[in-house]
């Protein structure tokens, strides 16, 4: 009977678990009990009840889908009396031993002391059934009355304590594994972020040095040509002076971008808010950049709807729209750039749509980060420092607006600059 019981328990206890470690914590020993049985006030005799007990608790740690221990979770199969045998008693058959209160109450009480409340009743009832099934030979009967030796109580205490220790150790172990694993993931994530930031700054310095050297070299070169013309008695060439002026303005624009980013990130950007006609600003930007756009074989289309005036900084809104159109021009050859002005129920939006190369979804977030572009080849092919969109989003947010992008590779991009309508 005991072997069948053990096999049944083992199958039920370990089914459904994905074991990382499965083992039996066993207490195997020859235990003895000496008890003084009394009947009324008379000593009826001393008896010795040796028995062999193997009490085991099977432990299985649950694994998640990646093969790691599930955080702070362990499956303990409970206290299982796997084998009880070699039981004999030399006590006289009619000795009565009374424990004074029902065995059921005693077992459940002990398990309420040893286990959390949510487990006590379940484990207690299970163990009670096993004790009764496995120690029947320790129970002495007289007609209509159950008698039990104290050995059952000893078994319950020993097994309960062993399982309690296992549960605490297992829970602490899985907690430690989960904590260590989480710390390792956080460290790896922080390392990746640091490496990306380092790479971004290196790329920025490389591209910025190129962007700064180009106009500086032009200024120096054309200034030397003018100097040579003057020394030769020739009048300075107007073209050379024009190139010097253009290069100087480009250099000033680069310096201003760095200063703007610093002000935006520190929150020290000063805004001059006034009632602004957005259609007028968009038209000005289109007139300024139309020649640059059409020089690449690209059409520039305006779709302007009547919208309310808003309190915004004219210079900064114009700066944002100019940057968006200039970016669209870089990435659109012989296509179309459309600037639209539309009113939604609770906001006004300026949208710049192009039919250019588009941006992969996994790179759309990084284009708004300082010093970053869609990838390293962009700055080498199209130029730029990677600051324009970061500055533009920062300016939009300081005016309580937002700047977002929707794009598909090969289908173009749409940048939306939206400002809320006044309540």
mmCIF file of C-alpha atoms in Angstrom:
data_model
loop_
_atom_site.group_PDB
_atom_site.id
_atom_site.type_symbol
_atom_site.label_atom_id
_atom_site.label_comp_id
_atom_site.label_asym_id
_atom_site.label_seq_id
_atom_site.Cartn_x
_atom_site.Cartn_y
_atom_site.Cartn_z
ATOM 1 C CA UNK A 1 0.000 0.000 0.000
ATOM 2 C CA UNK A 2 2.767 2.403 0.897
ATOM 3 C CA UNK A 3 4.672 1.888 -2.362
ATOM 4 C CA UNK A 4 1.526 2.613 -4.405
ATOM 5 C CA UNK A 5 0.895 5.722 -2.349
ATOM 6 C CA UNK A 6 4.441 6.946 -2.922
ATOM 7 C CA UNK A 7 4.228 6.442 -6.684
ATOM 8 C CA UNK A 8 0.900 8.267 -6.848
ATOM 9 C CA UNK A 9 2.224 11.190 -4.851
ATOM 10 C CA UNK A 10 5.349 11.440 -6.930
ATOM 11 C CA UNK A 11 3.385 11.530 -10.183
ATOM 12 C CA UNK A 12 0.899 14.135 -8.949
ATOM 13 C CA UNK A 13 3.455 16.342 -7.294
ATOM 14 C CA UNK A 14 5.804 16.725 -10.231
ATOM 15 C CA UNK A 15 3.341 16.830 -13.115
ATOM 16 C CA UNK A 16 3.037 20.054 -15.077
ATOM 17 C CA UNK A 17 6.309 21.594 -13.885
ATOM 18 C CA UNK A 18 9.294 22.434 -16.009
ATOM 19 C CA UNK A 19 12.038 21.412 -13.603
ATOM 20 C CA UNK A 20 15.327 23.208 -13.364
ATOM 21 C CA UNK A 21 16.164 21.184 -10.318
ATOM 22 C CA UNK A 22 14.111 18.401 -8.846
ATOM 23 C CA UNK A 23 15.153 16.621 -5.705
ATOM 24 C CA UNK A 24 13.890 15.020 -2.563
ATOM 25 C CA UNK A 25 14.686 16.408 0.802
ATOM 26 C CA UNK A 26 14.551 13.288 2.940
ATOM 27 C CA UNK A 27 14.634 12.418 6.572
ATOM 28 C CA UNK A 28 15.329 8.721 6.646
ATOM 29 C CA UNK A 29 15.977 7.236 10.033
ATOM 30 C CA UNK A 30 15.006 4.646 12.535
ATOM 31 C CA UNK A 31 12.935 6.548 15.025
ATOM 32 C CA UNK A 32 11.704 5.296 18.337
ATOM 33 C CA UNK A 33 9.201 6.470 20.822
ATOM 34 C CA UNK A 34 8.909 5.598 24.440
ATOM 35 C CA UNK A 35 5.598 6.412 26.030
ATOM 36 C CA UNK A 36 4.099 5.825 29.429
ATOM 37 C CA UNK A 37 0.524 4.710 29.012
ATOM 38 C CA UNK A 38 -1.898 5.309 31.830
ATOM 39 C CA UNK A 39 -5.384 4.097 32.527
ATOM 40 C CA UNK A 40 -6.959 6.291 35.086
ATOM 41 C CA UNK A 41 -4.179 6.747 37.622
ATOM 42 C CA UNK A 42 -2.543 3.355 37.112
ATOM 43 C CA UNK A 43 0.554 2.821 35.001
ATOM 44 C CA UNK A 44 -0.211 0.126 32.452
ATOM 45 C CA UNK A 45 3.292 -0.228 31.139
ATOM 46 C CA UNK A 46 6.013 1.240 28.990
ATOM 47 C CA UNK A 47 6.216 0.407 25.327
ATOM 48 C CA UNK A 48 8.720 1.079 22.571
ATOM 49 C CA UNK A 49 7.543 1.715 19.009
ATOM 50 C CA UNK A 50 10.389 1.757 16.491
ATOM 51 C CA UNK A 51 9.515 2.765 12.948
ATOM 52 C CA UNK A 52 11.248 3.937 9.810
ATOM 53 C CA UNK A 53 10.090 7.171 8.235
ATOM 54 C CA UNK A 54 11.140 8.800 4.982
ATOM 55 C CA UNK A 55 9.599 12.235 4.750
ATOM 56 C CA UNK A 56 10.345 14.071 1.540
ATOM 57 C CA UNK A 57 9.459 17.299 -0.148
ATOM 58 C CA UNK A 58 9.901 17.416 -3.933
ATOM 59 C CA UNK A 59 11.028 20.788 -5.190
ATOM 60 C CA UNK A 60 10.675 22.027 -8.751
ATOM 61 C CA UNK A 61 11.617 25.538 -9.855
ATOM 62 C CA UNK A 62 9.497 26.851 -12.691
ATOM 63 C CA UNK A 63 11.289 28.121 -15.793
ATOM 64 C CA UNK A 64 10.102 30.863 -18.079
ATOM 65 C CA UNK A 65 10.149 30.607 -21.870
ATOM 66 C CA UNK A 66 13.783 31.707 -22.024
ATOM 67 C CA UNK A 67 14.920 28.961 -19.729
ATOM 68 C CA UNK A 68 15.478 31.188 -16.716
ATOM 69 C CA UNK A 69 13.959 30.693 -13.258
ATOM 70 C CA UNK A 70 10.640 32.456 -13.070
ATOM 71 C CA UNK A 71 11.211 35.521 -10.833
ATOM 72 C CA UNK A 72 10.369 34.898 -7.193
ATOM 73 C CA UNK A 73 8.298 31.837 -7.984
ATOM 74 C CA UNK A 74 8.964 28.274 -6.929
ATOM 75 C CA UNK A 75 6.684 25.293 -7.040
ATOM 76 C CA UNK A 76 6.869 23.313 -3.841
ATOM 77 C CA UNK A 77 4.855 20.157 -3.996
ATOM 78 C CA UNK A 78 4.075 20.264 -0.323
ATOM 79 C CA UNK A 79 4.833 17.831 2.425
ATOM 80 C CA UNK A 80 4.549 14.309 1.166
ATOM 81 C CA UNK A 81 4.900 11.250 3.364
ATOM 82 C CA UNK A 82 6.509 9.093 0.685
ATOM 83 C CA UNK A 83 7.209 5.930 2.650
ATOM 84 C CA UNK A 84 6.423 4.568 6.027
ATOM 85 C CA UNK A 85 7.372 1.023 6.799
ATOM 86 C CA UNK A 86 8.946 -1.396 9.243
ATOM 87 C CA UNK A 87 6.385 -0.421 11.792
ATOM 88 C CA UNK A 88 5.949 -2.571 14.804
ATOM 89 C CA UNK A 89 4.947 -2.129 18.341
ATOM 90 C CA UNK A 90 5.532 -4.094 21.476
ATOM 91 C CA UNK A 91 2.800 -2.273 23.332
ATOM 92 C CA UNK A 92 0.049 -4.368 24.851
ATOM 93 C CA UNK A 93 -2.910 -4.415 22.448
ATOM 94 C CA UNK A 94 -5.408 -2.824 24.850
ATOM 95 C CA UNK A 95 -3.376 0.211 25.899
ATOM 96 C CA UNK A 96 -5.247 3.445 25.479
ATOM 97 C CA UNK A 97 -3.376 6.671 24.754
ATOM 98 C CA UNK A 98 -5.491 9.791 24.451
ATOM 99 C CA UNK A 99 -4.113 13.091 23.055
ATOM 100 C CA UNK A 100 -6.979 15.067 24.501
ATOM 101 C CA UNK A 101 -8.359 16.729 21.316
ATOM 102 C CA UNK A 102 -9.136 15.658 17.765
ATOM 103 C CA UNK A 103 -6.194 14.760 15.582
ATOM 104 C CA UNK A 104 -7.556 16.852 12.689
ATOM 105 C CA UNK A 105 -7.528 20.027 14.748
ATOM 106 C CA UNK A 106 -3.992 19.297 15.939
ATOM 107 C CA UNK A 107 -2.596 18.779 12.444
ATOM 108 C CA UNK A 108 -4.253 21.883 11.023
ATOM 109 C CA UNK A 109 -3.136 23.950 14.006
ATOM 110 C CA UNK A 110 0.468 22.843 13.554
ATOM 111 C CA UNK A 111 0.420 23.715 9.879
ATOM 112 C CA UNK A 112 -1.048 27.141 10.566
ATOM 113 C CA UNK A 113 2.017 27.750 12.702
ATOM 114 C CA UNK A 114 4.457 26.471 10.082
ATOM 115 C CA UNK A 115 2.946 27.686 6.823
ATOM 116 C CA UNK A 116 1.522 30.889 5.317
ATOM 117 C CA UNK A 117 -2.232 31.057 5.731
ATOM 118 C CA UNK A 118 -2.931 30.479 2.036
ATOM 119 C CA UNK A 119 -1.118 27.118 2.158
ATOM 120 C CA UNK A 120 -1.825 25.884 5.662
ATOM 121 C CA UNK A 121 -5.224 24.282 5.183
ATOM 122 C CA UNK A 122 -4.341 22.588 1.891
ATOM 123 C CA UNK A 123 -1.058 21.180 3.145
ATOM 124 C CA UNK A 124 -2.551 20.286 6.500
ATOM 125 C CA UNK A 125 -5.421 18.244 5.100
ATOM 126 C CA UNK A 126 -3.118 16.503 2.619
ATOM 127 C CA UNK A 127 -0.632 15.553 5.279
ATOM 128 C CA UNK A 128 -3.348 14.432 7.657
ATOM 129 C CA UNK A 129 -4.662 12.020 5.043
ATOM 130 C CA UNK A 130 -1.170 10.688 4.421
ATOM 131 C CA UNK A 131 -0.441 10.277 8.104
ATOM 132 C CA UNK A 132 -3.642 8.330 8.632
ATOM 133 C CA UNK A 133 -2.977 6.193 5.554
ATOM 134 C CA UNK A 134 0.674 5.544 6.292
ATOM 135 C CA UNK A 135 0.635 4.975 10.042
ATOM 136 C CA UNK A 136 -2.394 2.823 10.494
ATOM 137 C CA UNK A 137 -0.358 0.260 12.409
ATOM 138 C CA UNK A 138 0.493 2.871 15.000
ATOM 139 C CA UNK A 139 -3.155 3.449 15.732
ATOM 140 C CA UNK A 140 -4.596 1.195 18.402
ATOM 141 C CA UNK A 141 -8.290 0.681 18.484
ATOM 142 C CA UNK A 142 -10.885 -0.412 20.898
ATOM 143 C CA UNK A 143 -14.514 -0.653 19.899
ATOM 144 C CA UNK A 144 -15.794 2.752 18.735
ATOM 145 C CA UNK A 145 -12.678 4.694 19.701
ATOM 146 C CA UNK A 146 -9.525 5.974 17.912
ATOM 147 C CA UNK A 147 -6.272 6.012 19.799
ATOM 148 C CA UNK A 148 -3.017 7.373 18.492
ATOM 149 C CA UNK A 149 0.558 7.386 19.678
ATOM 150 C CA UNK A 150 2.432 10.665 19.856
ATOM 151 C CA UNK A 151 4.601 9.467 16.960
ATOM 152 C CA UNK A 152 2.187 10.953 14.426
ATOM 153 C CA UNK A 153 2.574 14.356 16.010
ATOM 154 C CA UNK A 154 6.354 13.995 15.869
ATOM 155 C CA UNK A 155 6.118 13.123 12.186
ATOM 156 C CA UNK A 156 3.956 16.130 11.428
ATOM 157 C CA UNK A 157 6.317 18.491 13.231
ATOM 158 C CA UNK A 158 9.481 17.153 11.603
ATOM 159 C CA UNK A 159 8.041 17.070 8.110
ATOM 160 C CA UNK A 160 6.426 20.479 8.453
ATOM 161 C CA UNK A 161 9.617 22.085 9.682
ATOM 162 C CA UNK A 162 11.662 20.526 6.875
ATOM 163 C CA UNK A 163 9.282 21.804 4.241
ATOM 164 C CA UNK A 164 9.209 25.254 5.823
ATOM 165 C CA UNK A 165 13.002 25.473 5.606
ATOM 166 C CA UNK A 166 12.912 24.308 1.996
ATOM 167 C CA UNK A 167 10.279 26.846 1.073
ATOM 168 C CA UNK A 168 12.173 29.724 2.647
ATOM 169 C CA UNK A 169 15.485 28.684 1.078
ATOM 170 C CA UNK A 170 13.929 28.135 -2.331
ATOM 171 C CA UNK A 171 12.095 31.451 -2.254
ATOM 172 C CA UNK A 172 15.258 33.296 -1.235
ATOM 173 C CA UNK A 173 17.218 31.558 -3.968
ATOM 174 C CA UNK A 174 14.741 32.423 -6.710
ATOM 175 C CA UNK A 175 14.472 35.997 -5.406
ATOM 176 C CA UNK A 176 18.260 36.278 -5.587
ATOM 177 C CA UNK A 177 18.285 34.854 -9.111
ATOM 178 C CA UNK A 178 15.569 37.266 -10.230
ATOM 179 C CA UNK A 179 17.313 40.254 -8.628
ATOM 180 C CA UNK A 180 20.663 39.346 -10.165
ATOM 181 C CA UNK A 181 19.112 38.784 -13.579
ATOM 182 C CA UNK A 182 17.299 42.140 -13.467
ATOM 183 C CA UNK A 183 20.463 43.942 -12.366
ATOM 184 C CA UNK A 184 22.362 42.309 -15.222
ATOM 185 C CA UNK A 185 19.732 43.438 -17.735
ATOM 186 C CA UNK A 186 19.778 46.999 -16.402
ATOM 187 C CA UNK A 187 23.565 47.102 -16.555
ATOM 188 C CA UNK A 188 23.560 45.805 -20.131
ATOM 189 C CA UNK A 189 20.928 48.384 -21.109
ATOM 190 C CA UNK A 190 22.895 51.211 -19.501
ATOM 191 C CA UNK A 191 26.036 50.029 -21.291
ATOM 192 C CA UNK A 192 24.249 50.049 -24.656
ATOM 193 C CA UNK A 193 22.908 53.561 -24.036
ATOM 194 C CA UNK A 194 26.371 54.797 -23.048
ATOM 195 C CA UNK A 195 27.947 53.242 -26.137
ATOM 196 C CA UNK A 196 25.293 54.757 -28.407
ATOM 197 C CA UNK A 197 25.812 58.173 -26.817
ATOM 198 C CA UNK A 198 29.573 57.870 -27.215
ATOM 199 C CA UNK A 199 29.214 56.825 -30.846
ATOM 200 C CA UNK A 200 26.742 59.651 -31.500
ATOM 201 C CA UNK A 201 29.096 62.259 -30.068
ATOM 202 C CA UNK A 202 31.998 60.861 -32.073
ATOM 203 C CA UNK A 203 29.923 61.004 -35.263
ATOM 204 C CA UNK A 204 28.791 64.517 -34.399
ATOM 205 C CA UNK A 205 32.349 65.734 -33.856
ATOM 206 C CA UNK A 206 33.418 64.155 -37.137
ATOM 207 C CA UNK A 207 30.554 65.692 -39.110
ATOM 208 C CA UNK A 208 30.770 69.031 -37.286
ATOM 209 C CA UNK A 209 34.489 69.319 -37.977
ATOM 210 C CA UNK A 210 33.739 68.753 -41.662
ATOM 211 C CA UNK A 211 30.846 71.226 -41.641
ATOM 212 C CA UNK A 212 32.956 73.890 -39.930
ATOM 213 C CA UNK A 213 36.082 73.358 -42.019
ATOM 214 C CA UNK A 214 34.245 73.638 -45.345
ATOM 215 C CA UNK A 215 33.019 77.251 -44.974
ATOM 216 C CA UNK A 216 36.194 78.269 -43.153
ATOM 217 C CA UNK A 217 38.336 76.950 -46.005
ATOM 218 C CA UNK A 218 36.105 78.757 -48.487
ATOM 219 C CA UNK A 219 36.372 82.020 -46.576
ATOM 220 C CA UNK A 220 40.151 81.732 -46.305
ATOM 221 C CA UNK A 221 40.585 80.676 -49.942
ATOM 222 C CA UNK A 222 38.457 83.389 -51.485
ATOM 223 C CA UNK A 223 39.920 86.001 -49.157
ATOM 224 C CA UNK A 224 43.377 85.044 -50.428
ATOM 225 C CA UNK A 225 42.166 85.411 -54.028
ATOM 226 C CA UNK A 226 40.811 88.860 -53.282
ATOM 227 C CA UNK A 227 44.087 89.780 -51.598
ATOM 228 C CA UNK A 228 46.039 88.647 -54.663
ATOM 229 C CA UNK A 229 43.775 90.682 -56.963
ATOM 230 C CA UNK A 230 44.262 93.785 -54.834
ATOM 231 C CA UNK A 231 48.037 93.344 -54.788
ATOM 232 C CA UNK A 232 48.014 92.945 -58.581
ATOM 233 C CA UNK A 233 46.037 96.134 -58.952
ATOM 234 C CA UNK A 234 42.920 94.341 -60.159
ATOM 235 C CA UNK A 235 39.505 95.065 -58.728
ATOM 236 C CA UNK A 236 38.199 92.344 -56.377
ATOM 237 C CA UNK A 237 35.968 89.857 -58.113
ATOM 238 C CA UNK A 238 32.359 90.220 -57.065
ATOM 239 C CA UNK A 239 31.881 86.453 -57.244
ATOM 240 C CA UNK A 240 34.670 85.855 -54.736
ATOM 241 C CA UNK A 241 33.188 88.338 -52.288
ATOM 242 C CA UNK A 242 29.775 86.726 -52.684
ATOM 243 C CA UNK A 243 31.186 83.300 -51.895
ATOM 244 C CA UNK A 244 32.915 84.659 -48.821
ATOM 245 C CA UNK A 245 29.613 86.104 -47.651
ATOM 246 C CA UNK A 246 27.744 82.851 -48.304
ATOM 247 C CA UNK A 247 30.325 80.755 -46.478
ATOM 248 C CA UNK A 248 30.341 83.154 -43.545
ATOM 249 C CA UNK A 249 26.575 82.926 -43.219
ATOM 250 C CA UNK A 250 26.726 79.140 -43.337
ATOM 251 C CA UNK A 251 29.341 79.103 -40.623
ATOM 252 C CA UNK A 252 27.235 81.438 -38.492
ATOM 253 C CA UNK A 253 24.240 79.131 -38.976
ATOM 254 C CA UNK A 254 26.218 76.153 -37.662
ATOM 255 C CA UNK A 255 27.342 78.060 -34.590
ATOM 256 C CA UNK A 256 23.777 79.246 -33.980
ATOM 257 C CA UNK A 257 22.516 75.664 -34.148
ATOM 258 C CA UNK A 258 24.867 74.585 -31.386
ATOM 259 C CA UNK A 259 23.868 77.597 -29.278
ATOM 260 C CA UNK A 260 20.157 76.951 -29.900
ATOM 261 C CA UNK A 261 20.493 73.333 -28.817
ATOM 262 C CA UNK A 262 22.232 74.419 -25.638
ATOM 263 C CA UNK A 263 19.455 76.916 -24.857
ATOM 264 C CA UNK A 264 16.677 74.438 -25.633
ATOM 265 C CA UNK A 265 18.159 71.672 -23.480
ATOM 266 C CA UNK A 266 18.799 74.046 -20.572
ATOM 267 C CA UNK A 267 15.357 75.674 -20.860
ATOM 268 C CA UNK A 268 16.876 79.135 -21.367
ATOM 269 C CA UNK A 269 15.472 79.752 -24.838
ATOM 270 C CA UNK A 270 13.659 83.102 -24.772
ATOM 271 C CA UNK A 271 10.466 83.248 -26.807
ATOM 272 C CA UNK A 272 8.752 86.363 -28.139
ATOM 273 C CA UNK A 273 5.099 85.364 -28.281
ATOM 274 C CA UNK A 274 2.712 87.375 -30.415
ATOM 275 C CA UNK A 275 -0.385 86.834 -32.533
ATOM 276 C CA UNK A 276 0.840 84.949 -35.590
ATOM 277 C CA UNK A 277 -0.636 84.281 -39.022
ATOM 278 C CA UNK A 278 0.724 80.813 -39.812
ATOM 279 C CA UNK A 279 -0.264 80.974 -43.492
ATOM 280 C CA UNK A 280 1.913 84.049 -43.924
ATOM 281 C CA UNK A 281 4.907 82.327 -42.291
ATOM 282 C CA UNK A 282 4.522 79.212 -44.455
ATOM 283 C CA UNK A 283 4.299 81.332 -47.617
ATOM 284 C CA UNK A 284 7.496 83.185 -46.664
ATOM 285 C CA UNK A 285 9.395 79.926 -46.159
ATOM 286 C CA UNK A 286 8.123 78.593 -49.496
ATOM 287 C CA UNK A 287 9.235 81.741 -51.337
ATOM 288 C CA UNK A 288 12.686 81.576 -49.718
ATOM 289 C CA UNK A 289 13.336 77.905 -50.497
ATOM 290 C CA UNK A 290 11.496 77.491 -53.795
ATOM 291 C CA UNK A 291 14.601 78.061 -55.903
ATOM 292 C CA UNK A 292 16.602 75.543 -53.856
ATOM 293 C CA UNK A 293 13.813 72.955 -54.146
ATOM 294 C CA UNK A 294 13.263 73.378 -57.882
ATOM 295 C CA UNK A 295 16.998 73.215 -58.538
ATOM 296 C CA UNK A 296 16.789 69.517 -57.629
ATOM 297 C CA UNK A 297 13.951 68.910 -60.085
ATOM 298 C CA UNK A 298 11.388 68.823 -57.264
ATOM 299 C CA UNK A 299 8.024 70.599 -57.221
ATOM 300 C CA UNK A 300 6.971 72.662 -54.200
ATOM 301 C CA UNK A 301 3.206 72.694 -53.558
ATOM 302 C CA UNK A 302 1.287 74.784 -51.001
ATOM 303 C CA UNK A 303 -2.100 73.718 -49.580
ATOM 304 C CA UNK A 304 -3.154 76.395 -47.115
ATOM 305 C CA UNK A 305 -6.515 76.456 -45.329
ATOM 306 C CA UNK A 306 -7.791 79.413 -43.301
ATOM 307 C CA UNK A 307 -6.837 78.901 -39.651
ATOM 308 C CA UNK A 308 -7.081 81.050 -36.514
ATOM 309 C CA UNK A 309 -4.126 83.138 -35.410
ATOM 310 C CA UNK A 310 -2.125 81.757 -32.485
ATOM 311 C CA UNK A 311 0.256 83.281 -29.951
ATOM 312 C CA UNK A 312 3.615 81.919 -31.071
ATOM 313 C CA UNK A 313 7.183 83.046 -31.666
ATOM 314 C CA UNK A 314 7.330 84.029 -35.339
ATOM 315 C CA UNK A 315 11.095 83.577 -35.693
ATOM 316 C CA UNK A 316 11.082 80.104 -34.099
ATOM 317 C CA UNK A 317 8.087 78.820 -36.079
ATOM 318 C CA UNK A 318 9.777 79.994 -39.257
ATOM 319 C CA UNK A 319 12.988 78.279 -38.143
ATOM 320 C CA UNK A 320 11.157 74.968 -37.639
ATOM 321 C CA UNK A 321 9.308 75.057 -40.963
ATOM 322 C CA UNK A 322 12.479 76.096 -42.806
ATOM 323 C CA UNK A 323 14.344 73.151 -41.314
ATOM 324 C CA UNK A 324 11.570 70.706 -42.264
ATOM 325 C CA UNK A 325 11.428 71.913 -45.869
ATOM 326 C CA UNK A 326 15.229 71.958 -46.155
ATOM 327 C CA UNK A 327 15.396 68.362 -44.885
ATOM 328 C CA UNK A 328 12.696 67.277 -47.331
ATOM 329 C CA UNK A 329 14.667 68.896 -50.145
ATOM 330 C CA UNK A 330 17.815 66.946 -49.226
ATOM 331 C CA UNK A 331 16.062 63.595 -49.496
ATOM 332 C CA UNK A 332 13.774 64.225 -52.482
ATOM 333 C CA UNK A 333 15.058 64.224 -56.050
ATOM 334 C CA UNK A 334 12.623 64.930 -58.887
ATOM 335 C CA UNK A 335 9.632 64.442 -56.639
ATOM 336 C CA UNK A 336 7.150 66.622 -54.799
ATOM 337 C CA UNK A 337 7.232 68.489 -51.504
ATOM 338 C CA UNK A 338 3.852 69.594 -50.177
ATOM 339 C CA UNK A 339 3.441 72.117 -47.359
ATOM 340 C CA UNK A 340 -0.086 72.068 -45.935
ATOM 341 C CA UNK A 341 -1.802 74.099 -43.235
ATOM 342 C CA UNK A 342 -4.895 72.491 -41.693
ATOM 343 C CA UNK A 343 -7.146 72.915 -38.698
ATOM 344 C CA UNK A 344 -8.230 69.905 -36.644
ATOM 345 C CA UNK A 345 -10.894 70.018 -33.897
ATOM 346 C CA UNK A 346 -8.417 71.004 -31.185
ATOM 347 C CA UNK A 347 -5.204 71.980 -32.986
ATOM 348 C CA UNK A 348 -3.634 73.596 -36.031
ATOM 349 C CA UNK A 349 -1.036 71.612 -37.974
ATOM 350 C CA UNK A 350 1.641 72.466 -40.513
ATOM 351 C CA UNK A 351 2.619 69.348 -42.437
ATOM 352 C CA UNK A 352 5.595 68.919 -44.747
ATOM 353 C CA UNK A 353 5.190 65.850 -46.960
ATOM 354 C CA UNK A 354 7.815 64.624 -49.410
ATOM 355 C CA UNK A 355 8.029 61.735 -51.859
ATOM 356 C CA UNK A 356 11.646 61.006 -51.009
ATOM 357 C CA UNK A 357 13.513 57.991 -49.664
ATOM 358 C CA UNK A 358 11.558 57.661 -46.412
ATOM 359 C CA UNK A 359 12.766 56.587 -42.977
ATOM 360 C CA UNK A 360 12.717 53.002 -41.615
ATOM 361 C CA UNK A 361 10.393 52.600 -38.594
ATOM 362 C CA UNK A 362 13.211 51.548 -36.272
ATOM 363 C CA UNK A 363 15.105 54.778 -37.012
ATOM 364 C CA UNK A 364 12.289 57.304 -36.780
ATOM 365 C CA UNK A 365 12.749 57.918 -33.068
ATOM 366 C CA UNK A 366 16.484 58.555 -33.210
ATOM 367 C CA UNK A 367 16.254 61.388 -35.762
ATOM 368 C CA UNK A 368 14.892 63.657 -33.011
ATOM 369 C CA UNK A 369 17.834 62.951 -30.701
ATOM 370 C CA UNK A 370 20.756 65.403 -30.616
ATOM 371 C CA UNK A 371 23.791 64.483 -32.724
ATOM 372 C CA UNK A 372 21.924 61.580 -34.364
ATOM 373 C CA UNK A 373 20.579 61.047 -37.868
ATOM 374 C CA UNK A 374 18.815 58.078 -39.414
ATOM 375 C CA UNK A 375 22.217 56.402 -39.878
ATOM 376 C CA UNK A 376 25.852 57.306 -40.275
ATOM 377 C CA UNK A 377 25.686 57.423 -44.078
ATOM 378 C CA UNK A 378 23.141 60.249 -44.080
ATOM 379 C CA UNK A 379 25.532 62.952 -42.907
ATOM 380 C CA UNK A 380 28.197 61.771 -45.332
ATOM 381 C CA UNK A 381 25.784 61.801 -48.284
ATOM 382 C CA UNK A 382 23.545 64.775 -47.536
ATOM 383 C CA UNK A 383 25.518 66.770 -44.965
ATOM 384 C CA UNK A 384 24.190 68.243 -41.751
ATOM 385 C CA UNK A 385 25.035 67.969 -38.081
ATOM 386 C CA UNK A 386 22.022 66.043 -36.808
ATOM 387 C CA UNK A 387 20.874 68.982 -34.649
ATOM 388 C CA UNK A 388 18.070 70.466 -36.737
ATOM 389 C CA UNK A 389 15.222 68.125 -35.781
ATOM 390 C CA UNK A 390 16.270 67.968 -32.130
ATOM 391 C CA UNK A 391 16.193 71.773 -31.968
ATOM 392 C CA UNK A 392 12.904 71.925 -33.886
ATOM 393 C CA UNK A 393 11.134 69.503 -31.556
ATOM 394 C CA UNK A 394 12.506 71.329 -28.515
ATOM 395 C CA UNK A 395 11.259 74.676 -29.849
ATOM 396 C CA UNK A 396 7.841 73.210 -30.661
ATOM 397 C CA UNK A 397 7.481 71.785 -27.158
ATOM 398 C CA UNK A 398 8.483 75.101 -25.570
ATOM 399 C CA UNK A 399 5.572 76.679 -27.465
ATOM 400 C CA UNK A 400 3.294 73.850 -26.173
ATOM 401 C CA UNK A 401 3.293 72.167 -29.574
ATOM 402 C CA UNK A 402 4.568 68.853 -30.892
ATOM 403 C CA UNK A 403 6.586 67.613 -33.844
ATOM 404 C CA UNK A 404 6.106 64.058 -35.131
ATOM 405 C CA UNK A 405 6.951 62.001 -38.195
ATOM 406 C CA UNK A 406 5.166 59.329 -40.215
ATOM 407 C CA UNK A 407 7.215 57.573 -42.863
ATOM 408 C CA UNK A 408 7.671 54.432 -44.924
ATOM 409 C CA UNK A 409 10.892 53.549 -46.754
ATOM 410 C CA UNK A 410 10.554 54.318 -50.454
ATOM 411 C CA UNK A 411 7.262 56.195 -49.989
ATOM 412 C CA UNK A 412 8.406 59.451 -48.427
ATOM 413 C CA UNK A 413 7.869 61.150 -45.075
ATOM 414 C CA UNK A 414 5.394 63.506 -43.429
ATOM 415 C CA UNK A 415 6.492 65.783 -40.595
ATOM 416 C CA UNK A 416 3.636 67.315 -38.602
ATOM 417 C CA UNK A 417 4.084 70.487 -36.537
ATOM 418 C CA UNK A 418 0.947 70.979 -34.432
ATOM 419 C CA UNK A 419 -0.081 73.667 -31.946
ATOM 420 C CA UNK A 420 -3.150 73.464 -29.686
ATOM 421 C CA UNK A 421 -6.042 75.856 -30.185
ATOM 422 C CA UNK A 422 -6.736 78.156 -27.234
ATOM 423 C CA UNK A 423 -9.440 76.902 -24.894
#
